mmCIF file of C-alpha atoms and ligand atoms in Angstrom:
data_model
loop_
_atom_site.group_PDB
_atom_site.id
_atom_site.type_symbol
_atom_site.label_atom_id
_atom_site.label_comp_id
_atom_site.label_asym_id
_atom_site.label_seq_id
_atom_site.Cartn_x
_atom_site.Cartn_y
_atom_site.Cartn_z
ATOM 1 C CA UNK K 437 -16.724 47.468 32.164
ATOM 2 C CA UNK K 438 -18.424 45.069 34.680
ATOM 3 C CA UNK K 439 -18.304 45.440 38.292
ATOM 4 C CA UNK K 440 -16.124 41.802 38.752
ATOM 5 C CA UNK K 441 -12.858 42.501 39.949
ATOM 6 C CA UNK K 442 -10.728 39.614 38.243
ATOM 7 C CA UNK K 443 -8.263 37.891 40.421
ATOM 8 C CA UNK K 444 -5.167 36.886 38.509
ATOM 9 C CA UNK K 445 -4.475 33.001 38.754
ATOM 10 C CA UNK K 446 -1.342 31.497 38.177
ATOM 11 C CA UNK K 447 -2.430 27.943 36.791
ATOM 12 C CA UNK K 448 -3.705 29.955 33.855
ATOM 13 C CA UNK K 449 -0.424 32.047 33.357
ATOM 14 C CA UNK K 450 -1.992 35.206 34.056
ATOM 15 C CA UNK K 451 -0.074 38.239 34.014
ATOM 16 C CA UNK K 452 -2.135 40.994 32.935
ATOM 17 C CA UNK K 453 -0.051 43.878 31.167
ATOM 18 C CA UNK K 454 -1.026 47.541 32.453
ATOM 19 C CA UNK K 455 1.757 49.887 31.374
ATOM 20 C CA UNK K 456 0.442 51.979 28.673
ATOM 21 C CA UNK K 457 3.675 52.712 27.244
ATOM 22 C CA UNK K 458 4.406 49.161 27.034
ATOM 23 C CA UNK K 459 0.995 48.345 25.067
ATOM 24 C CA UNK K 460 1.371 51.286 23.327
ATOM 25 C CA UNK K 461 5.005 49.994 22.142
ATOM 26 C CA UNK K 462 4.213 46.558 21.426
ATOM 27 C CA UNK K 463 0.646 47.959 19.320
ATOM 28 C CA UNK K 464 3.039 49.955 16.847
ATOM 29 C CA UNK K 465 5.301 47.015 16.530
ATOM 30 C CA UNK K 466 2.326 45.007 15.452
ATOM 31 C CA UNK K 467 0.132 48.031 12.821
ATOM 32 C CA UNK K 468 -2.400 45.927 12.425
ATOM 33 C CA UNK K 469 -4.111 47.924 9.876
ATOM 34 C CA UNK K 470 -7.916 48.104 8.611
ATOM 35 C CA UNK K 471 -9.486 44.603 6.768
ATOM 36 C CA UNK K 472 -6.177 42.315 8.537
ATOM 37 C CA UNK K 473 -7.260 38.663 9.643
ATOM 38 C CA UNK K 474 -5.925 38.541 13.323
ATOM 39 C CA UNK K 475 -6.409 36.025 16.172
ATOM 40 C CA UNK K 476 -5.592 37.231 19.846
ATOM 41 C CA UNK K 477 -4.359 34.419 22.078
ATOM 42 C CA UNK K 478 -4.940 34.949 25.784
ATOM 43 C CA UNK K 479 -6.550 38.209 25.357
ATOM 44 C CA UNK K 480 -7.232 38.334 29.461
ATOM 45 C CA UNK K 481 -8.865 41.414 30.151
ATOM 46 C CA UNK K 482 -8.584 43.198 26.979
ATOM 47 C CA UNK K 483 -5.388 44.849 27.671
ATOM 48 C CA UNK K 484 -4.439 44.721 23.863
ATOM 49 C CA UNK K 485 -7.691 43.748 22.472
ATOM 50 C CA UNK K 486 -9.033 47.113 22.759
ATOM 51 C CA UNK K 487 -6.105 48.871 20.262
ATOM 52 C CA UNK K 488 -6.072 45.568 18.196
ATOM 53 C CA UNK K 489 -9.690 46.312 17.467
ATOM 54 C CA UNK K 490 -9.132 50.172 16.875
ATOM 55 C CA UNK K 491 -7.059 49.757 13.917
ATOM 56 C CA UNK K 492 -9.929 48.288 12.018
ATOM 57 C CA UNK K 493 -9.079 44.622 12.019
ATOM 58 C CA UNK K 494 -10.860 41.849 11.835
ATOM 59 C CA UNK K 495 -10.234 40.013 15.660
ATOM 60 C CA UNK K 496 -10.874 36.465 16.725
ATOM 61 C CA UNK K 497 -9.505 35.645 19.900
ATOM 62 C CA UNK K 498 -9.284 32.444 22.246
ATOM 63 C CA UNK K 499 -9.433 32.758 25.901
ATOM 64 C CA UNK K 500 -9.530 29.938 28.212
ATOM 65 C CA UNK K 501 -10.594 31.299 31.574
ATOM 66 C CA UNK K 502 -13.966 31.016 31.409
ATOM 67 C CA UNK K 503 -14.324 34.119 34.148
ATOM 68 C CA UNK K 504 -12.753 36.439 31.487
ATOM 69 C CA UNK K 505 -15.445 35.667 28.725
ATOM 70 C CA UNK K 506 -18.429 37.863 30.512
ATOM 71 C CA UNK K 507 -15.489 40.794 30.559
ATOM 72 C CA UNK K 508 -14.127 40.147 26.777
ATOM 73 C CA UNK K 509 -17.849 40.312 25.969
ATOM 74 C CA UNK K 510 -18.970 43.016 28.071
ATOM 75 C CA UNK K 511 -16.363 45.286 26.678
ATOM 76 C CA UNK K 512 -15.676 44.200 22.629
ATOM 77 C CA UNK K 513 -19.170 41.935 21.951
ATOM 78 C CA UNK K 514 -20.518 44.694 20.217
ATOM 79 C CA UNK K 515 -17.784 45.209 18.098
ATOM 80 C CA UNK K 516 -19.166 42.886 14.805
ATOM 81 C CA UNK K 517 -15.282 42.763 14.147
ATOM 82 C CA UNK K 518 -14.738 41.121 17.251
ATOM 83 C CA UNK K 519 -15.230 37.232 17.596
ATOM 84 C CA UNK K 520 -14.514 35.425 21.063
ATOM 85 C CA UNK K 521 -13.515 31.617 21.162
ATOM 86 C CA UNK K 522 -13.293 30.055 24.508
ATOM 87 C CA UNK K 523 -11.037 27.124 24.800
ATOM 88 C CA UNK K 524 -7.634 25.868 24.882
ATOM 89 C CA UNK K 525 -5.557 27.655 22.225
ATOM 90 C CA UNK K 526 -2.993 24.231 22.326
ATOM 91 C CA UNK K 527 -6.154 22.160 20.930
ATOM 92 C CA UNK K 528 -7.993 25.166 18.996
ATOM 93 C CA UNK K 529 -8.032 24.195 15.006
ATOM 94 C CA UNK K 530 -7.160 26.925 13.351
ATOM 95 C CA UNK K 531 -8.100 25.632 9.895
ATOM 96 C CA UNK K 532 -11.687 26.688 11.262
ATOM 97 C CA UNK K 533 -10.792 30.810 11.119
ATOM 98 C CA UNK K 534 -10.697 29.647 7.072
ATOM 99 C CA UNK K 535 -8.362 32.564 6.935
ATOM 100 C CA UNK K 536 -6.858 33.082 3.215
ATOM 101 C CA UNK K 537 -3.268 31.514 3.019
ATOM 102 C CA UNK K 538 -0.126 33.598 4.474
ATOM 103 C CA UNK K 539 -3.011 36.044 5.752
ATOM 104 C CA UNK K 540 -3.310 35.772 9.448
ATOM 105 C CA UNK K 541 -1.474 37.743 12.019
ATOM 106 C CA UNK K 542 -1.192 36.278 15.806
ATOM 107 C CA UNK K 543 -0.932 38.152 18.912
ATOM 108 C CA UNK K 544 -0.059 37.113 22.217
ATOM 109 C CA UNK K 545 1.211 37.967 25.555
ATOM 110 C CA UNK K 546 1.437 34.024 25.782
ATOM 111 C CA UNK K 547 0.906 32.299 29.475
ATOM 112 C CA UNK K 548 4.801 31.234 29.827
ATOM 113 C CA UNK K 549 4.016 27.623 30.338
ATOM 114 C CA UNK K 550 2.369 26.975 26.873
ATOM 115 C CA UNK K 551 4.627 29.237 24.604
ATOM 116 C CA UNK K 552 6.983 26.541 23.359
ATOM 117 C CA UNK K 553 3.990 23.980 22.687
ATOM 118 C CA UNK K 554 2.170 26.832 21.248
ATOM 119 C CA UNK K 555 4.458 28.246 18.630
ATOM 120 C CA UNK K 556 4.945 24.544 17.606
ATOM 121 C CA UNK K 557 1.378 24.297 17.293
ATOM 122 C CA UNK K 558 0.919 27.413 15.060
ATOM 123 C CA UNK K 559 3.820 26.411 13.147
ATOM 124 C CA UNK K 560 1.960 23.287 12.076
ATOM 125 C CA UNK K 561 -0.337 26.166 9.970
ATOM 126 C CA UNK K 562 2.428 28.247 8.953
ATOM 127 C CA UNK K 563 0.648 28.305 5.668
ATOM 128 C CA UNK K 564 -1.799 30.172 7.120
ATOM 129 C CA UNK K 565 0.189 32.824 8.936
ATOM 130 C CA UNK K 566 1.618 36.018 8.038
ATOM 131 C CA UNK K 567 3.178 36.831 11.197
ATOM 132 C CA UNK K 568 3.336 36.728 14.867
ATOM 133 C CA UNK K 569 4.381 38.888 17.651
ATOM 134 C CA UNK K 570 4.554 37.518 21.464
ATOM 135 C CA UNK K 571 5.465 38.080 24.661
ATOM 136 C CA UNK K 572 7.902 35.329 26.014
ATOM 137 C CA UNK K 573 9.909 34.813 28.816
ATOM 138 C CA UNK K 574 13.361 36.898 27.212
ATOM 139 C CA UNK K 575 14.821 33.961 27.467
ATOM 140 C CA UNK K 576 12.961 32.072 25.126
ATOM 141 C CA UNK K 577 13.133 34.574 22.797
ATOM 142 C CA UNK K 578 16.699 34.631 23.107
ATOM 143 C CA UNK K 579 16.790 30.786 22.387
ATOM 144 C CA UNK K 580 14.203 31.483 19.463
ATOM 145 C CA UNK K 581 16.858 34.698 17.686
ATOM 146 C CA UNK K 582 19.932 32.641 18.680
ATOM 147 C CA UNK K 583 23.009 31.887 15.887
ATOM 148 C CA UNK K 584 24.822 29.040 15.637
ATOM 149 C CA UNK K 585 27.814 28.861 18.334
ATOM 150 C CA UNK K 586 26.621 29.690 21.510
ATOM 151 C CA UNK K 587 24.699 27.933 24.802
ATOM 152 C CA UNK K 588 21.344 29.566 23.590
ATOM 153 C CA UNK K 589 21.106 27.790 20.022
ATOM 154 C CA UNK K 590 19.368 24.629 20.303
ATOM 155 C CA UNK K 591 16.094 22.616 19.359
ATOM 156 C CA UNK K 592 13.469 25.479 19.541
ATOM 157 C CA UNK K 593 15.846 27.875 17.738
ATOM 158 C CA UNK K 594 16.665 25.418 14.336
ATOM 159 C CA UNK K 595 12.783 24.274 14.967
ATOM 160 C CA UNK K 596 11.526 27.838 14.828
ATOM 161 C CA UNK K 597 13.761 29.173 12.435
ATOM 162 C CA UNK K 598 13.676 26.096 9.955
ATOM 163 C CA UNK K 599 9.772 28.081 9.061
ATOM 164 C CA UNK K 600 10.312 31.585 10.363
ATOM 165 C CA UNK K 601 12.341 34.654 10.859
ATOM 166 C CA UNK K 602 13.104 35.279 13.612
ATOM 167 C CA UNK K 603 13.472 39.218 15.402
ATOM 168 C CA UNK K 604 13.952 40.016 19.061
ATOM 169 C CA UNK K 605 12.232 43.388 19.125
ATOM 170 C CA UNK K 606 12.558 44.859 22.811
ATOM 171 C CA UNK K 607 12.711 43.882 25.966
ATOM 172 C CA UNK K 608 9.728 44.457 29.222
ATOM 173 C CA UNK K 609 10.677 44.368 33.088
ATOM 174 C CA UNK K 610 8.030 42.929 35.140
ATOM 175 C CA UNK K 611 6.927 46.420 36.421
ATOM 176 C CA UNK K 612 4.521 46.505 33.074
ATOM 177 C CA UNK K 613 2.476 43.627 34.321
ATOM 178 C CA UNK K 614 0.196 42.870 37.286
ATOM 179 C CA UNK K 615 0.957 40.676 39.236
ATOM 180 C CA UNK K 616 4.637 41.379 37.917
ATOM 181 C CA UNK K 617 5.923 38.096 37.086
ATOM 182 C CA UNK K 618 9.932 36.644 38.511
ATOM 183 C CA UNK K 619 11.101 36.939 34.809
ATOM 184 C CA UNK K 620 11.905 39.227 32.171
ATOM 185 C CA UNK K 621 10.134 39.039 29.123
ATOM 186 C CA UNK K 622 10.439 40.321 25.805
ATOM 187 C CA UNK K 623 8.340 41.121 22.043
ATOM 188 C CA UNK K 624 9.396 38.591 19.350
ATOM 189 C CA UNK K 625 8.141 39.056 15.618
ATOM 190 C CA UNK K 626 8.202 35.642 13.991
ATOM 191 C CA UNK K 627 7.413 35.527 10.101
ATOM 192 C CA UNK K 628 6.720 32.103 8.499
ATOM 193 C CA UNK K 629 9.161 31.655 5.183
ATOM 194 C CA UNK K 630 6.375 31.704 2.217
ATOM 195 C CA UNK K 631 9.585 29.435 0.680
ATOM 196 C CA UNK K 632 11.561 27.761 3.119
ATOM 197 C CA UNK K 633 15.314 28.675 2.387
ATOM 198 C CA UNK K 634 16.771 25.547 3.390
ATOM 199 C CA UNK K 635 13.820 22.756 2.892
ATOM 200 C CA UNK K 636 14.486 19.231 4.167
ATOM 201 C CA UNK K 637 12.770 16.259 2.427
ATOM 202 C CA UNK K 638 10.838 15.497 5.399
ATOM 203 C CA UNK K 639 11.170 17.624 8.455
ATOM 204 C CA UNK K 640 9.947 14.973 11.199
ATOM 205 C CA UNK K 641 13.331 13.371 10.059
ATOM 206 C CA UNK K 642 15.004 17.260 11.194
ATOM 207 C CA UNK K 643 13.044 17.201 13.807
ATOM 208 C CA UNK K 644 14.592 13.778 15.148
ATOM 209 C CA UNK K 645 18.351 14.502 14.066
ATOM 210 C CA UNK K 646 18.149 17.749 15.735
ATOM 211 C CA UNK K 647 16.567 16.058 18.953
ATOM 212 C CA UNK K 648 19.448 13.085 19.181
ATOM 213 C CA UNK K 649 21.663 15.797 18.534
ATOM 214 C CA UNK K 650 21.078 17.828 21.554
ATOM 215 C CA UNK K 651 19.707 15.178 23.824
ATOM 216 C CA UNK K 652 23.420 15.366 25.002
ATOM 217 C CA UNK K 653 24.969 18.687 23.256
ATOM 218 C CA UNK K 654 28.390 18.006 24.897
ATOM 219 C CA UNK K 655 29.352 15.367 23.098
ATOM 220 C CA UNK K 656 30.588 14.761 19.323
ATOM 221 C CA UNK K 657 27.676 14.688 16.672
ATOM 222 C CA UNK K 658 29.794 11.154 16.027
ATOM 223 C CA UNK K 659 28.740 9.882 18.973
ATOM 224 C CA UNK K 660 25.309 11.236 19.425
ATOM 225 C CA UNK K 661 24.179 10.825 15.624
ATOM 226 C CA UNK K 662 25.625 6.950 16.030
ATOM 227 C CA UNK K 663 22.199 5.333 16.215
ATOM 228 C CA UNK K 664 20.628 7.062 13.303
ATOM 229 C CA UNK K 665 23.449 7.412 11.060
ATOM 230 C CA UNK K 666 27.131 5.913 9.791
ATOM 231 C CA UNK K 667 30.188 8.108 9.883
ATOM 232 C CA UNK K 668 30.390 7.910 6.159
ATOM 233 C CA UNK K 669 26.782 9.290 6.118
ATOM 234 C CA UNK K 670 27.837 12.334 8.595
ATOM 235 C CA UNK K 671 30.858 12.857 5.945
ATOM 236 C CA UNK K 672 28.468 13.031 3.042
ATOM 237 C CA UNK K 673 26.187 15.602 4.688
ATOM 238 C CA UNK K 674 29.791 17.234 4.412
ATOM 239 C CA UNK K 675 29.510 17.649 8.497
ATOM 240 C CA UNK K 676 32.946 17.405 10.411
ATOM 241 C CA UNK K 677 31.773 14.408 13.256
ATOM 242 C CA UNK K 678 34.072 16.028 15.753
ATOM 243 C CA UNK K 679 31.988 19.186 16.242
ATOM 244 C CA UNK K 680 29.134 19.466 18.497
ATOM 245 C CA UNK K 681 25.723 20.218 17.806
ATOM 246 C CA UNK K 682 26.084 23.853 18.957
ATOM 247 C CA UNK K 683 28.689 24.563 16.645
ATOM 248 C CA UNK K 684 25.911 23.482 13.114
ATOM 249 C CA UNK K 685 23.918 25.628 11.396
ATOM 250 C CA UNK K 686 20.307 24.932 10.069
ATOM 251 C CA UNK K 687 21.423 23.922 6.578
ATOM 252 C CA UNK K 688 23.743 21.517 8.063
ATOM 253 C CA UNK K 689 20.895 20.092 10.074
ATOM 254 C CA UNK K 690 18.995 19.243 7.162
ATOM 255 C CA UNK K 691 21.577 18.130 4.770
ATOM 256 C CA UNK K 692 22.476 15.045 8.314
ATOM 257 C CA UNK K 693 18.465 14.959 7.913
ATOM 258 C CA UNK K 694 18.547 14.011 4.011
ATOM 259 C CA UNK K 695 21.353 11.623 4.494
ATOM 260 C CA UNK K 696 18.723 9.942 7.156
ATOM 261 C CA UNK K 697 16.208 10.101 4.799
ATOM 262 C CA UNK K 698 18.225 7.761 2.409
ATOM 263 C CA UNK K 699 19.233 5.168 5.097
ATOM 264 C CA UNK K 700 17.627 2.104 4.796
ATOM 265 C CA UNK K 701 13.854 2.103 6.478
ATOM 266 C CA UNK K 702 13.489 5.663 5.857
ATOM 267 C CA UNK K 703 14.165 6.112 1.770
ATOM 268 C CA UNK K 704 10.901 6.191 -0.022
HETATM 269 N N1 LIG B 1574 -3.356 39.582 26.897
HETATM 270 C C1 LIG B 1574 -3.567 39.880 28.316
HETATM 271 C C2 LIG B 1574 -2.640 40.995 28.729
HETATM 272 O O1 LIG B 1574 -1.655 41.231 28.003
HETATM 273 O O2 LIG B 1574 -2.868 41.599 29.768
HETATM 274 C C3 LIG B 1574 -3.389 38.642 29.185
HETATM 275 C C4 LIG B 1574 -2.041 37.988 29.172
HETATM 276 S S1 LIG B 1574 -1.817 36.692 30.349
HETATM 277 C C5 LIG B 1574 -0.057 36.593 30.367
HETATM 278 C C6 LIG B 1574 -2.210 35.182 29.462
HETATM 279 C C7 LIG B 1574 -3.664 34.951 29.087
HETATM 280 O O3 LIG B 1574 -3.783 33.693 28.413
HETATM 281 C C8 LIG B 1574 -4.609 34.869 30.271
HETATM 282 O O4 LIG B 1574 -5.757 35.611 30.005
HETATM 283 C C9 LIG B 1574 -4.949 33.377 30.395
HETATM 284 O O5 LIG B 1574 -6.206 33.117 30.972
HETATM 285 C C10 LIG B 1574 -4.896 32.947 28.943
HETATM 286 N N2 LIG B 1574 -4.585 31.509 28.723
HETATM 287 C C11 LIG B 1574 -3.851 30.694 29.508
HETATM 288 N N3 LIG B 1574 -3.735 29.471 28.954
HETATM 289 C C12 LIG B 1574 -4.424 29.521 27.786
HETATM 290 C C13 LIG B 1574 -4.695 28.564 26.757
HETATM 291 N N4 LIG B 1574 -4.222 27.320 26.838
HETATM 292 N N5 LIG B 1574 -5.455 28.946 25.703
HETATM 293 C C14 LIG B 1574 -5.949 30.228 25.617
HETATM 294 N N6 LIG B 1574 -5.722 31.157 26.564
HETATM 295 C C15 LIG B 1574 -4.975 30.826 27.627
#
């Protein structure tokens, strides 16, 4: 270990985890196991690098604090397992790690301001992905393992679980992390779909029927689904128009997103 006492900083969403119980926990949740493909996001100062690296796996990770990178390196650059990336995880292409299909397994105890963007981000290589265990805010992880019905279903859980499964493993106070942060947080294991159980022609079109839809989740999908598509299409998607957009699960979603698909402008 260097000498340089790292000050947290906020901009960067740094809350550094300390409680070995809590690492220890979330490391067993994970197994990574001898030969795996795994990318670290955030790795800060190493906190679950080290036990990542233990198992035997193969670690790339992607820091963007440039202070961190003498640490990281001081402590793993020896490993010839271990490979650090400095940059902005939101931008990083991870086409580049030329990991083999369904293969690679992410890790993060994600800065709370990029989660959402991130997982959206990943998602976009869900080919590439076998899994991926975070640390969120507990209530985004609520939102993400949410059912159809109640306030917490929404956008981010239909987006998420259109490619993934979705489990809320356990729950951390802020005691486990220095600074402590105002929130709770919590582990979630997502795990892309290698065949997506309910596939929509094209899932921009999801993506925009699902947006509409809860751009103003009080009201009737009638009325919020008016601009993009005709009662009678609503009626073929066999959706009642009098429910709101809470009250639809994901395979309703993407039949009202095939019926937009065959409205005029959007058919092939
Ligand atoms: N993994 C460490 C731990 O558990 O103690 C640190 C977690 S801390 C909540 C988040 C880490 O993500 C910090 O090290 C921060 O510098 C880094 N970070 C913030 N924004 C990032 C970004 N856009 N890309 C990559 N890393 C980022």
């Amino acid at each position: 270990m260097s000498d340089y006492q790292h000050r947290a900083r906020k901009r960067f969403g740094q809350n550094f985890l300390h409680d070995a119980g809590v690492i220890d926990r979330i490391l067993r949740a994970i197994r990574a196991k001898e030969g795996e493909r795994m990318l670290e996001i955030g790795p800060g100062q190493g906190a679950l690098t080290e036990g990542l690296l233990g198992s035997g796996a193969q670690l790339d990770v992607i820091e963007l604090d440039r202070d961190l990178i003498p640490i990281l390196q001081g402590q793993f650059g020896d490993n010839p397992r271990f490979k650090l990336n400095q940059g902005d995880a939101l931008k990083f292409d991870f086409s580049q790690l030329q990991a083999e299909p369904h293969s690679l397994r992410v890790v993060g105890n994600l800065p709370y301001n990029i989660s959402t963007p991130l997982i959206f981000h990943l998602l976009d290589n869900a080919e590439l992905i076998r899994d991926m265990h975070f640390m969120l805010q507990k209530e985004v992880v609520e939102r993400l393992a949410a059912t159809p019905g109640g306030g917490d279903w929404g956008r981010l859980s239909i987006m998420v679980q259109y490619h993934c499964r979705v489990e809320h493993l356990f729950n951390v106070g802020p005691g486990a992390f220095n600074p402590p942060p105002k929130v709770e947080s919590a582990i979630v294991r997502l795990v892309p779909h290698e065949v997506l159980p309910h596939p929509a022609k094209d899932h921009r079109l999801l993506e925009r029927v699902v947006r509409e839809a809860f751009n103003q989740r009080r009201k009737t999908l009638r009325n919020t689904l008016k601009a993009l598509l005709p009662a009678s299409a609503i009626e073929a998607a066999e959706v009642d128009g009098s429910l709101r957009p809470e009250q639809l699960d994901l395979a309703a979603f993407v039949r009202l997103a095939d019926q937009l698909a065959m409205q005029p402008g959007n058919a092939d």
